[in-house]
Amino acid sequence: MSTAPKTAAQAAGRAATKKELPEHFKAYKHVWVFIEQERGQVHPVSWELMGAGRKLADKLKVDLAAVVIGPEGEATQSAAAESFCYGADLVYMVADDLLTDYRNESYTKALTDVVNTYKPEILLLGATTLGRDLAGSVATTLLTGLTADCTELDVDADGSLAATRPTFGGSLLCTIYTLNYRPQMATVRPRVMPMPERLARPVGRIVSHPLGLVEDDIVTKVLSFLPDRDSAKSNLAYADVVVAGGLGLGSPENFQLVRQLATVLGAEYGCSRPLVQKGWVTSDRQIGQTGKTIRPKLYIAAGISGAIQHRVGVEGADLIVAINTDRNAPIFDFAHMGIVTDAIRLLPALTAAFRARLSPHSRDRIAS
Ligand SMILES: Cc1cc2nc3c(=O)[nH]c(=O)nc-3n(C[C@H](O)[C@H](O)[C@H](O)COP(=O)(O)OP(=O)(O)OC[C@H]3O[C@@H](n4cnc5c(N)ncnc54)[C@H](O)[C@@H]3O)c2cc1C
């Protein structure tokens, strides 16, 4: 792997490296997206990646394919049909009841087999818990490069995948190329890419591939499945309205003011990283580079300075409202509306005003 060429000499070096690619690498063509599904639920990041993959495929003038892996039956078929609605030219499918639950060995075998047989030049996966686990082992098995947590994907004039991600604590962006190995693999976190439009065209060519495993080949055994019943678990990444607090709130007690406003608005609540580090808020609520990326219609940030690591997680929001006592706080550089005041005083007033004005039904209007 290599970073983006900054000089003509570096670019020439890259071109020379590309010329030395083994002949059989030319067999690698097309852009693929791994469609992540568990128990019949496709993770929306898969469709976001289909949108990103479509742009890459169009630029390269190749096909966009979805890879659907799961148990035999309706759920896997329906994930394949949905893939066509999100722009797949074809679907590679490995359907086997051994793939009912995600297990690293069986999913790695399924995905690496399809890659080795049909040879994509680019393979994208969501940077979810499952996607990170799978991407790492697939890249290791295929002996290829993997750029994790990308924030931008593009193709260069020579057709190489330019995978951009933050580095040095988010203060710099670097573009990483996988020059000498194929496929070029990348993961992208949920909500980093916009959701593409869904088209009503649920049919297309499906290429089925066998798993080639029996249960005895798989060391990991699923003894039981316990659904996540934690109703307090955050849906931050996909929330329409998010209220968040930062160190400016001064204490965990004052952070409750954020939660109260979020409750009245029917919103999710979040925070900046120091609040997680102090133990005031759980880590699933952290917004930013090392937390969640959000794309709400409305984001209210109270007592948050707007450091770059926070900014990258929120700049996809349609409307950012910042409350900060310091009129020079960086958050005012990218907020759409700024209120220079003490959030500890303003938050309860906002909560009371919204409570008085909003009936439970009218809350939905905020999100529409
Ligand atoms: C590798 C790395 C990864 C990181 N990842 C993340 C990440 O994912 N998410 C993240 O958020 N940060 C992340 N950070 C930390 C980031 O750099 C900042 O330190 C952090 O975002 C600052 O949090 P803050 O804005 O709450 O606190 P501060 O920077 O201390 O800002 C507090 C703000 O509150 C204002 N304020 C004070 N009192 C009040 C009041 N009464 N009312 C209103 N405003 C008030 C102040 O003017 C100030 O602007 C990361 C850092 C590193 C190095």
Short mmCIF file of C-alpha atoms and ligand atoms in Angstrom, two decimals:
data_model
loop_
_atom_site.label_atom_id
_atom_site.label_comp_id
_atom_site.label_asym_id
_atom_site.label_seq_id
_atom_site.Cartn_x
_atom_site.Cartn_y
_atom_site.Cartn_z
CA MET A 1 0.00 0.00 0.00
CA SER A 2 1.09 3.57 -0.51
CA THR A 3 -0.10 7.08 0.27
CA ALA A 4 -1.30 9.51 -2.41
CA PRO A 5 1.44 10.72 -4.78
CA LYS A 6 2.29 14.32 -3.98
CA THR A 7 4.99 14.84 -6.59
CA ALA A 8 5.54 13.94 -10.23
CA ALA A 9 8.31 11.59 -9.09
CA GLN A 10 5.95 9.78 -6.73
CA ALA A 11 3.29 9.57 -9.43
CA ALA A 12 5.86 8.20 -11.86
CA GLY A 13 6.92 5.68 -9.23
CA ARG A 14 3.29 4.59 -8.88
CA ALA A 15 2.87 4.27 -12.61
CA ALA A 16 6.01 2.16 -12.78
CA THR A 17 4.73 -0.03 -9.96
CA LYS A 18 1.44 -0.52 -11.78
CA LYS A 19 3.21 -1.61 -14.96
CA GLU A 20 4.87 -4.35 -12.96
CA LEU A 21 1.53 -5.81 -11.90
CA PRO A 22 1.32 -9.50 -12.70
CA GLU A 23 -0.58 -10.27 -15.88
CA HIS A 24 -3.30 -12.22 -14.08
CA PHE A 25 -4.32 -9.08 -12.13
CA LYS A 26 -5.97 -7.91 -15.33
CA ALA A 27 -8.58 -10.60 -14.70
CA TYR A 28 -9.83 -8.56 -11.71
CA LYS A 29 -12.78 -6.46 -12.86
CA HIS A 30 -15.92 -4.86 -11.46
CA VAL A 31 -16.93 -3.30 -8.16
CA TRP A 32 -18.52 -5.41 -5.45
CA VAL A 33 -20.39 -4.56 -2.27
CA PHE A 34 -20.87 -7.07 0.55
CA ILE A 35 -24.53 -6.96 1.61
CA GLU A 36 -24.59 -7.39 5.37
CA GLN A 37 -27.68 -9.10 6.68
CA GLU A 38 -28.51 -10.74 9.97
CA ARG A 39 -31.77 -12.56 10.64
CA GLY A 40 -33.39 -11.12 7.55
CA GLN A 41 -32.37 -7.52 8.30
CA VAL A 42 -30.02 -5.88 5.83
CA HIS A 43 -27.80 -3.27 7.47
CA PRO A 44 -28.51 0.08 5.75
CA VAL A 45 -24.76 0.71 5.34
CA SER A 46 -24.92 -1.91 2.55
CA TRP A 47 -27.22 0.34 0.52
CA GLU A 48 -25.09 3.38 1.28
CA LEU A 49 -22.13 1.45 -0.13
CA MET A 50 -24.15 0.48 -3.20
CA GLY A 51 -24.52 4.22 -3.87
CA ALA A 52 -20.76 4.76 -3.49
CA GLY A 53 -20.01 1.60 -5.49
CA ARG A 54 -22.27 2.76 -8.34
CA LYS A 55 -20.18 5.92 -8.76
CA LEU A 56 -16.93 3.93 -8.82
CA ALA A 57 -18.33 1.38 -11.27
CA ASP A 58 -19.64 4.10 -13.60
CA LYS A 59 -16.25 5.83 -13.56
CA LEU A 60 -14.47 2.56 -14.30
CA LYS A 61 -17.19 1.57 -16.83
CA VAL A 62 -17.63 -1.82 -15.14
CA ASP A 63 -20.48 -3.64 -13.40
CA LEU A 64 -21.59 -3.12 -9.83
CA ALA A 65 -22.27 -6.42 -8.08
CA ALA A 66 -23.74 -7.22 -4.67
CA VAL A 67 -22.55 -10.23 -2.68
CA VAL A 68 -25.35 -11.73 -0.62
CA ILE A 69 -24.45 -14.42 1.90
CA GLY A 70 -27.00 -16.07 4.18
CA PRO A 71 -29.25 -19.06 4.81
CA GLU A 72 -31.33 -20.62 2.06
CA GLY A 73 -34.77 -19.09 1.81
CA GLU A 74 -36.77 -15.94 1.59
CA ALA A 75 -34.57 -13.56 3.62
CA THR A 76 -31.50 -14.09 1.44
CA GLN A 77 -33.56 -13.98 -1.77
CA SER A 78 -35.15 -10.74 -0.64
CA ALA A 79 -31.72 -9.20 0.17
CA ALA A 80 -30.71 -10.08 -3.39
CA ALA A 81 -33.87 -8.50 -4.82
CA GLU A 82 -33.28 -5.35 -2.76
CA SER A 83 -29.72 -5.19 -4.09
CA PHE A 84 -31.11 -4.72 -7.60
CA CYS A 85 -33.31 -1.90 -6.29
CA TYR A 86 -30.14 -0.21 -5.05
CA GLY A 87 -28.37 -0.47 -8.38
CA ALA A 88 -26.75 -3.92 -8.59
CA ASP A 89 -26.11 -5.13 -12.14
CA LEU A 90 -25.81 -8.65 -10.79
CA VAL A 91 -25.77 -10.50 -7.48
CA TYR A 92 -23.38 -13.21 -6.32
CA MET A 93 -25.19 -15.36 -3.81
CA VAL A 94 -23.98 -17.99 -1.36
CA ALA A 95 -27.08 -19.46 0.28
CA ASP A 96 -26.64 -22.26 2.78
CA ASP A 97 -28.26 -22.93 6.14
CA LEU A 98 -24.79 -23.08 7.70
CA LEU A 99 -24.75 -19.33 7.07
CA THR A 100 -27.82 -18.61 9.21
CA ASP A 101 -25.72 -16.98 11.94
CA TYR A 102 -22.61 -14.95 11.24
CA ARG A 103 -19.52 -16.99 11.96
CA ASN A 104 -16.18 -15.71 10.82
CA GLU A 105 -14.95 -19.00 9.35
CA SER A 106 -17.97 -19.77 7.21
CA TYR A 107 -18.49 -16.20 5.99
CA THR A 108 -14.77 -15.78 5.24
CA LYS A 109 -14.81 -19.04 3.27
CA ALA A 110 -17.94 -17.97 1.36
CA LEU A 111 -16.66 -14.50 0.48
CA THR A 112 -13.06 -15.48 -0.36
CA ASP A 113 -14.30 -18.33 -2.58
CA VAL A 114 -16.54 -16.00 -4.58
CA VAL A 115 -13.74 -13.42 -4.86
CA ASN A 116 -11.22 -16.05 -6.01
CA THR A 117 -13.68 -17.37 -8.58
CA TYR A 118 -15.07 -14.15 -10.05
CA LYS A 119 -12.27 -11.67 -9.20
CA PRO A 120 -13.57 -8.18 -8.41
CA GLU A 121 -11.14 -5.27 -8.60
CA ILE A 122 -12.81 -3.44 -5.70
CA LEU A 123 -14.60 -4.95 -2.70
CA LEU A 124 -16.45 -2.70 -0.22
CA LEU A 125 -17.83 -3.67 3.20
CA GLY A 126 -19.55 -1.69 5.97
CA ALA A 127 -17.35 -0.83 8.95
CA THR A 128 -19.84 -2.42 11.35
CA THR A 129 -18.93 -4.96 14.02
CA LEU A 130 -19.63 -7.78 11.55
CA GLY A 131 -18.08 -6.00 8.56
CA ARG A 132 -14.85 -5.15 10.39
CA ASP A 133 -14.47 -8.75 11.56
CA LEU A 134 -15.15 -10.16 8.10
CA ALA A 135 -13.11 -7.61 6.11
CA GLY A 136 -9.99 -8.24 8.20
CA SER A 137 -10.07 -11.99 7.80
CA VAL A 138 -11.00 -11.87 4.11
CA ALA A 139 -8.15 -9.44 3.33
CA THR A 140 -5.73 -11.61 5.33
CA THR A 141 -6.86 -14.78 3.58
CA LEU A 142 -6.67 -13.16 0.13
CA LEU A 143 -3.31 -11.54 1.00
CA THR A 144 -4.51 -8.15 -0.17
CA GLY A 145 -4.70 -4.64 1.28
CA LEU A 146 -7.64 -3.24 3.25
CA THR A 147 -8.24 0.45 3.97
CA ALA A 148 -10.52 0.72 6.99
CA ASP A 149 -13.01 3.46 7.91
CA CYS A 150 -12.77 5.39 4.67
CA THR A 151 -14.47 8.75 4.41
CA GLU A 152 -14.11 9.11 0.62
CA LEU A 153 -13.77 6.65 -2.24
CA ASP A 154 -12.75 7.56 -5.76
CA VAL A 155 -10.87 6.13 -8.72
CA ASP A 156 -7.81 7.76 -10.23
CA ALA A 157 -7.28 8.31 -13.94
CA ASP A 158 -5.30 5.03 -14.02
CA GLY A 159 -8.23 3.16 -12.47
CA SER A 160 -6.74 2.65 -8.97
CA LEU A 161 -9.05 2.92 -5.98
CA ALA A 162 -8.21 6.06 -4.00
CA ALA A 163 -9.41 5.30 -0.47
CA THR A 164 -9.25 8.34 1.82
CA ARG A 165 -9.38 8.15 5.61
CA PRO A 166 -8.38 10.31 8.58
CA THR A 167 -4.94 9.87 10.09
CA PHE A 168 -2.82 11.42 12.88
CA GLY A 169 -5.83 11.68 15.21
CA GLY A 170 -8.06 13.04 12.47
CA SER A 171 -5.94 16.11 11.84
CA LEU A 172 -4.93 14.89 8.36
CA LEU A 173 -6.57 12.90 5.61
CA CYS A 174 -4.52 10.34 3.72
CA THR A 175 -5.37 8.60 0.48
CA ILE A 176 -4.30 4.98 0.38
CA TYR A 177 -3.74 2.84 -2.71
CA THR A 178 -3.46 -0.92 -2.92
CA LEU A 179 -1.08 -1.11 -5.86
CA ASN A 180 0.27 -4.61 -5.85
CA TYR A 181 -2.60 -6.80 -4.76
CA ARG A 182 -6.16 -7.49 -5.79
CA PRO A 183 -8.93 -6.93 -4.94
CA GLN A 184 -8.62 -3.44 -3.48
CA MET A 185 -10.65 -3.61 -0.26
CA ALA A 186 -12.17 -0.82 1.81
CA THR A 187 -14.61 -0.44 4.69
CA VAL A 188 -16.82 2.59 5.31
CA ARG A 189 -18.73 3.37 8.50
CA PRO A 190 -22.52 3.68 8.52
CA ARG A 191 -23.84 7.12 7.51
CA VAL A 192 -20.55 8.30 6.00
CA MET A 193 -21.97 7.86 2.48
CA PRO A 194 -25.43 9.18 1.62
CA MET A 195 -28.29 6.75 1.12
CA PRO A 196 -28.96 6.38 -2.63
CA GLU A 197 -32.43 6.48 -4.11
CA ARG A 198 -34.21 3.12 -4.13
CA LEU A 199 -35.53 2.12 -7.53
CA ALA A 200 -38.40 -0.33 -7.97
CA ARG A 201 -36.57 -2.95 -10.08
CA PRO A 202 -36.15 -6.02 -7.86
CA VAL A 203 -34.95 -8.39 -10.61
CA GLY A 204 -31.64 -9.15 -12.25
CA ARG A 205 -29.04 -11.87 -12.80
CA ILE A 206 -28.14 -13.94 -9.76
CA VAL A 207 -24.98 -16.08 -9.82
CA SER A 208 -25.22 -18.77 -7.14
CA HIS A 209 -22.05 -20.16 -5.60
CA PRO A 210 -21.82 -23.18 -3.29
CA LEU A 211 -20.42 -22.83 0.24
CA GLY A 212 -18.50 -26.10 0.13
CA LEU A 213 -18.49 -26.61 3.91
CA VAL A 214 -20.19 -28.99 6.31
CA GLU A 215 -20.94 -28.18 9.95
CA ASP A 216 -17.98 -30.26 11.15
CA ASP A 217 -15.62 -27.96 9.21
CA ILE A 218 -16.65 -24.99 11.37
CA VAL A 219 -15.06 -24.75 14.80
CA THR A 220 -17.40 -22.05 16.15
CA LYS A 221 -20.79 -23.36 17.26
CA VAL A 222 -23.86 -21.22 17.85
CA LEU A 223 -25.52 -22.54 21.00
CA SER A 224 -28.30 -19.98 21.22
CA PHE A 225 -29.26 -16.61 19.87
CA LEU A 226 -30.16 -13.89 22.34
CA PRO A 227 -31.83 -10.90 20.67
CA ASP A 228 -30.65 -7.52 21.88
CA ARG A 229 -33.41 -6.36 24.22
CA ASP A 230 -31.66 -3.19 25.33
CA SER A 231 -34.32 -0.62 24.55
CA ALA A 232 -31.94 2.14 25.66
CA LYS A 233 -29.49 1.20 22.89
CA SER A 234 -28.81 4.18 20.68
CA ASN A 235 -30.03 4.56 17.14
CA LEU A 236 -27.84 7.62 16.75
CA ALA A 237 -26.51 6.91 13.29
CA TYR A 238 -29.97 6.78 11.72
CA ALA A 239 -31.85 9.29 13.92
CA ASP A 240 -33.59 12.26 12.29
CA VAL A 241 -33.05 14.53 15.27
CA VAL A 242 -30.01 14.41 17.59
CA VAL A 243 -29.27 16.54 20.67
CA ALA A 244 -25.72 16.32 21.99
CA GLY A 245 -23.72 17.78 24.84
CA GLY A 246 -20.04 18.42 25.44
CA LEU A 247 -17.63 19.36 28.20
CA GLY A 248 -19.14 22.83 28.34
CA LEU A 249 -22.03 21.34 30.31
CA GLY A 250 -19.66 20.92 33.20
CA SER A 251 -21.13 17.89 34.99
CA PRO A 252 -23.02 14.63 34.40
CA GLU A 253 -26.03 16.17 36.14
CA ASN A 254 -26.13 18.98 33.59
CA PHE A 255 -25.90 16.40 30.79
CA GLN A 256 -29.40 15.32 31.84
CA LEU A 257 -30.58 18.62 30.31
CA VAL A 258 -29.54 17.20 26.91
CA ARG A 259 -31.46 13.99 27.53
CA GLN A 260 -34.55 15.91 28.60
CA LEU A 261 -34.59 18.04 25.46
CA ALA A 262 -34.00 14.90 23.34
CA THR A 263 -36.94 13.16 25.01
CA VAL A 264 -39.31 16.05 24.36
CA LEU A 265 -38.21 16.24 20.71
CA GLY A 266 -38.43 12.44 20.24
CA ALA A 267 -34.72 12.63 19.41
CA GLU A 268 -31.62 10.56 20.15
CA TYR A 269 -28.99 12.02 22.44
CA GLY A 270 -25.24 11.98 21.95
CA CYS A 271 -22.02 13.52 23.24
CA SER A 272 -18.45 14.49 22.49
CA ARG A 273 -15.64 12.10 23.35
CA PRO A 274 -14.46 13.59 26.67
CA LEU A 275 -17.84 12.78 28.23
CA VAL A 276 -17.34 9.12 27.41
CA GLN A 277 -13.79 9.24 28.73
CA LYS A 278 -15.06 10.77 31.99
CA GLY A 279 -17.70 8.03 32.28
CA TRP A 280 -20.62 10.48 32.12
CA VAL A 281 -22.13 8.86 29.01
CA THR A 282 -21.78 5.38 27.47
CA SER A 283 -19.53 4.95 24.43
CA ASP A 284 -22.41 4.05 22.05
CA ARG A 285 -23.47 7.72 22.36
CA GLN A 286 -20.17 9.22 21.22
CA ILE A 287 -20.34 11.22 18.01
CA GLY A 288 -17.31 11.79 15.82
CA GLN A 289 -14.34 10.19 14.21
CA THR A 290 -13.96 7.47 16.83
CA GLY A 291 -17.68 7.37 17.61
CA LYS A 292 -20.75 7.43 15.39
CA THR A 293 -21.21 9.35 12.16
CA ILE A 294 -24.65 10.95 12.06
CA ARG A 295 -26.74 12.51 9.26
CA PRO A 296 -29.83 13.83 11.05
CA LYS A 297 -32.18 16.46 9.70
CA LEU A 298 -31.54 18.49 12.87
CA TYR A 299 -28.45 18.39 15.12
CA ILE A 300 -28.36 20.49 18.30
CA ALA A 301 -24.88 20.69 19.90
CA ALA A 302 -24.67 22.22 23.39
CA GLY A 303 -21.31 23.05 24.97
CA ILE A 304 -19.33 21.34 22.19
CA SER A 305 -16.33 23.21 20.78
CA GLY A 306 -16.47 21.58 17.31
CA ALA A 307 -13.01 19.96 17.16
CA ILE A 308 -12.21 18.35 13.80
CA GLN A 309 -12.72 14.85 15.24
CA HIS A 310 -16.26 15.85 16.25
CA ARG A 311 -16.95 17.79 13.06
CA VAL A 312 -16.28 14.82 10.74
CA GLY A 313 -19.06 12.92 12.48
CA VAL A 314 -21.73 15.60 12.13
CA GLU A 315 -21.12 17.61 8.99
CA GLY A 316 -23.59 15.47 7.01
CA ALA A 317 -26.46 16.88 9.13
CA ASP A 318 -28.99 19.00 7.24
CA LEU A 319 -29.25 21.65 9.98
CA ILE A 320 -26.68 22.15 12.75
CA VAL A 321 -27.64 24.40 15.67
CA ALA A 322 -24.75 25.17 18.05
CA ILE A 323 -25.07 26.59 21.57
CA ASN A 324 -21.78 27.84 22.97
CA THR A 325 -20.65 30.65 25.28
CA ASP A 326 -17.59 31.35 23.13
CA ARG A 327 -18.47 33.17 19.92
CA ASN A 328 -15.10 32.10 18.48
CA ALA A 329 -15.69 28.39 19.08
CA PRO A 330 -14.82 26.34 15.92
CA ILE A 331 -18.32 24.86 15.84
CA PHE A 332 -19.65 28.22 14.63
CA ASP A 333 -17.50 27.78 11.48
CA PHE A 334 -19.74 24.94 10.26
CA ALA A 335 -23.01 25.30 12.22
CA HIS A 336 -25.97 26.64 10.22
CA MET A 337 -27.32 28.47 13.28
CA GLY A 338 -25.35 29.61 16.30
CA ILE A 339 -26.58 30.74 19.71
CA VAL A 340 -23.94 32.40 21.88
CA THR A 341 -25.21 31.71 25.37
CA ASP A 342 -24.98 29.48 28.43
CA ALA A 343 -26.39 26.07 27.42
CA ILE A 344 -27.13 25.21 31.04
CA ARG A 345 -29.67 28.01 31.09
CA LEU A 346 -30.95 27.66 27.53
CA LEU A 347 -31.55 23.89 27.43
CA PRO A 348 -34.25 23.81 30.15
CA ALA A 349 -35.96 26.80 28.54
CA LEU A 350 -35.95 25.04 25.15
CA THR A 351 -37.28 21.84 26.72
CA ALA A 352 -40.11 23.73 28.44
CA ALA A 353 -40.98 25.65 25.26
CA PHE A 354 -41.03 22.53 23.07
CA ARG A 355 -42.98 20.58 25.70
CA ALA A 356 -45.62 23.30 25.74
CA ARG A 357 -45.86 23.47 21.95
CA LEU A 358 -45.48 19.87 20.85
CA SER A 359 -48.15 17.24 21.12
CA PRO A 360 -46.80 13.68 20.67
CA HIS A 361 -48.08 13.76 17.06
CA SER A 362 -46.57 17.06 16.15
CA ARG A 363 -43.12 15.77 17.21
CA ASP A 364 -43.12 13.75 14.02
CA ARG A 365 -43.30 17.00 12.08
CA ILE A 366 -39.86 17.99 13.38
CA ALA A 367 -38.40 14.98 11.66
CA SER A 368 -40.19 15.57 8.36
C1 LIG B 1 -7.61 10.29 17.93
C2 LIG B 1 -8.68 11.17 18.45
C3 LIG B 1 -9.98 10.85 18.21
C4 LIG B 1 -11.02 11.65 18.69
N1 LIG B 1 -12.31 11.31 18.43
C5 LIG B 1 -13.30 12.12 18.86
C6 LIG B 1 -14.65 11.81 18.55
O1 LIG B 1 -14.99 10.79 17.92
N2 LIG B 1 -15.60 12.67 18.98
C7 LIG B 1 -15.31 13.81 19.68
O2 LIG B 1 -16.25 14.55 20.04
N3 LIG B 1 -14.05 14.11 19.98
C8 LIG B 1 -13.04 13.29 19.61
N4 LIG B 1 -11.76 13.60 19.95
C9 LIG B 1 -11.52 14.70 20.91
C10 LIG B 1 -11.53 16.06 20.24
O3 LIG B 1 -10.26 16.37 19.75
C11 LIG B 1 -11.93 17.14 21.27
O4 LIG B 1 -11.03 17.09 22.35
C12 LIG B 1 -13.35 16.98 21.82
O5 LIG B 1 -14.27 16.86 20.75
C13 LIG B 1 -13.71 18.18 22.66
O6 LIG B 1 -14.91 17.93 23.30
P1 LIG B 1 -15.83 19.13 23.74
O7 LIG B 1 -16.12 20.00 22.59
O8 LIG B 1 -16.98 18.55 24.49
O9 LIG B 1 -14.92 19.88 24.83
P2 LIG B 1 -14.12 21.23 24.75
O10 LIG B 1 -13.21 21.25 23.58
O11 LIG B 1 -13.53 21.44 26.10
O12 LIG B 1 -15.22 22.33 24.45
C14 LIG B 1 -16.20 22.72 25.37
C15 LIG B 1 -16.95 23.88 24.72
O13 LIG B 1 -18.03 24.24 25.56
C16 LIG B 1 -18.11 25.67 25.59
N5 LIG B 1 -18.77 26.01 26.84
C17 LIG B 1 -18.25 26.11 28.09
N6 LIG B 1 -19.22 26.37 28.99
C18 LIG B 1 -20.38 26.46 28.27
C19 LIG B 1 -21.72 26.69 28.65
N7 LIG B 1 -22.10 26.87 29.92
N8 LIG B 1 -22.65 26.73 27.66
C20 LIG B 1 -22.30 26.54 26.35
N9 LIG B 1 -21.04 26.31 25.96
C21 LIG B 1 -20.11 26.26 26.91
C22 LIG B 1 -16.70 26.15 25.47
O14 LIG B 1 -16.66 27.46 24.93
C23 LIG B 1 -16.11 25.12 24.51
O15 LIG B 1 -16.23 25.55 23.16
C24 LIG B 1 -10.71 12.82 19.45
C25 LIG B 1 -9.39 13.16 19.68
C26 LIG B 1 -8.38 12.36 19.19
C27 LIG B 1 -6.95 12.76 19.44
#
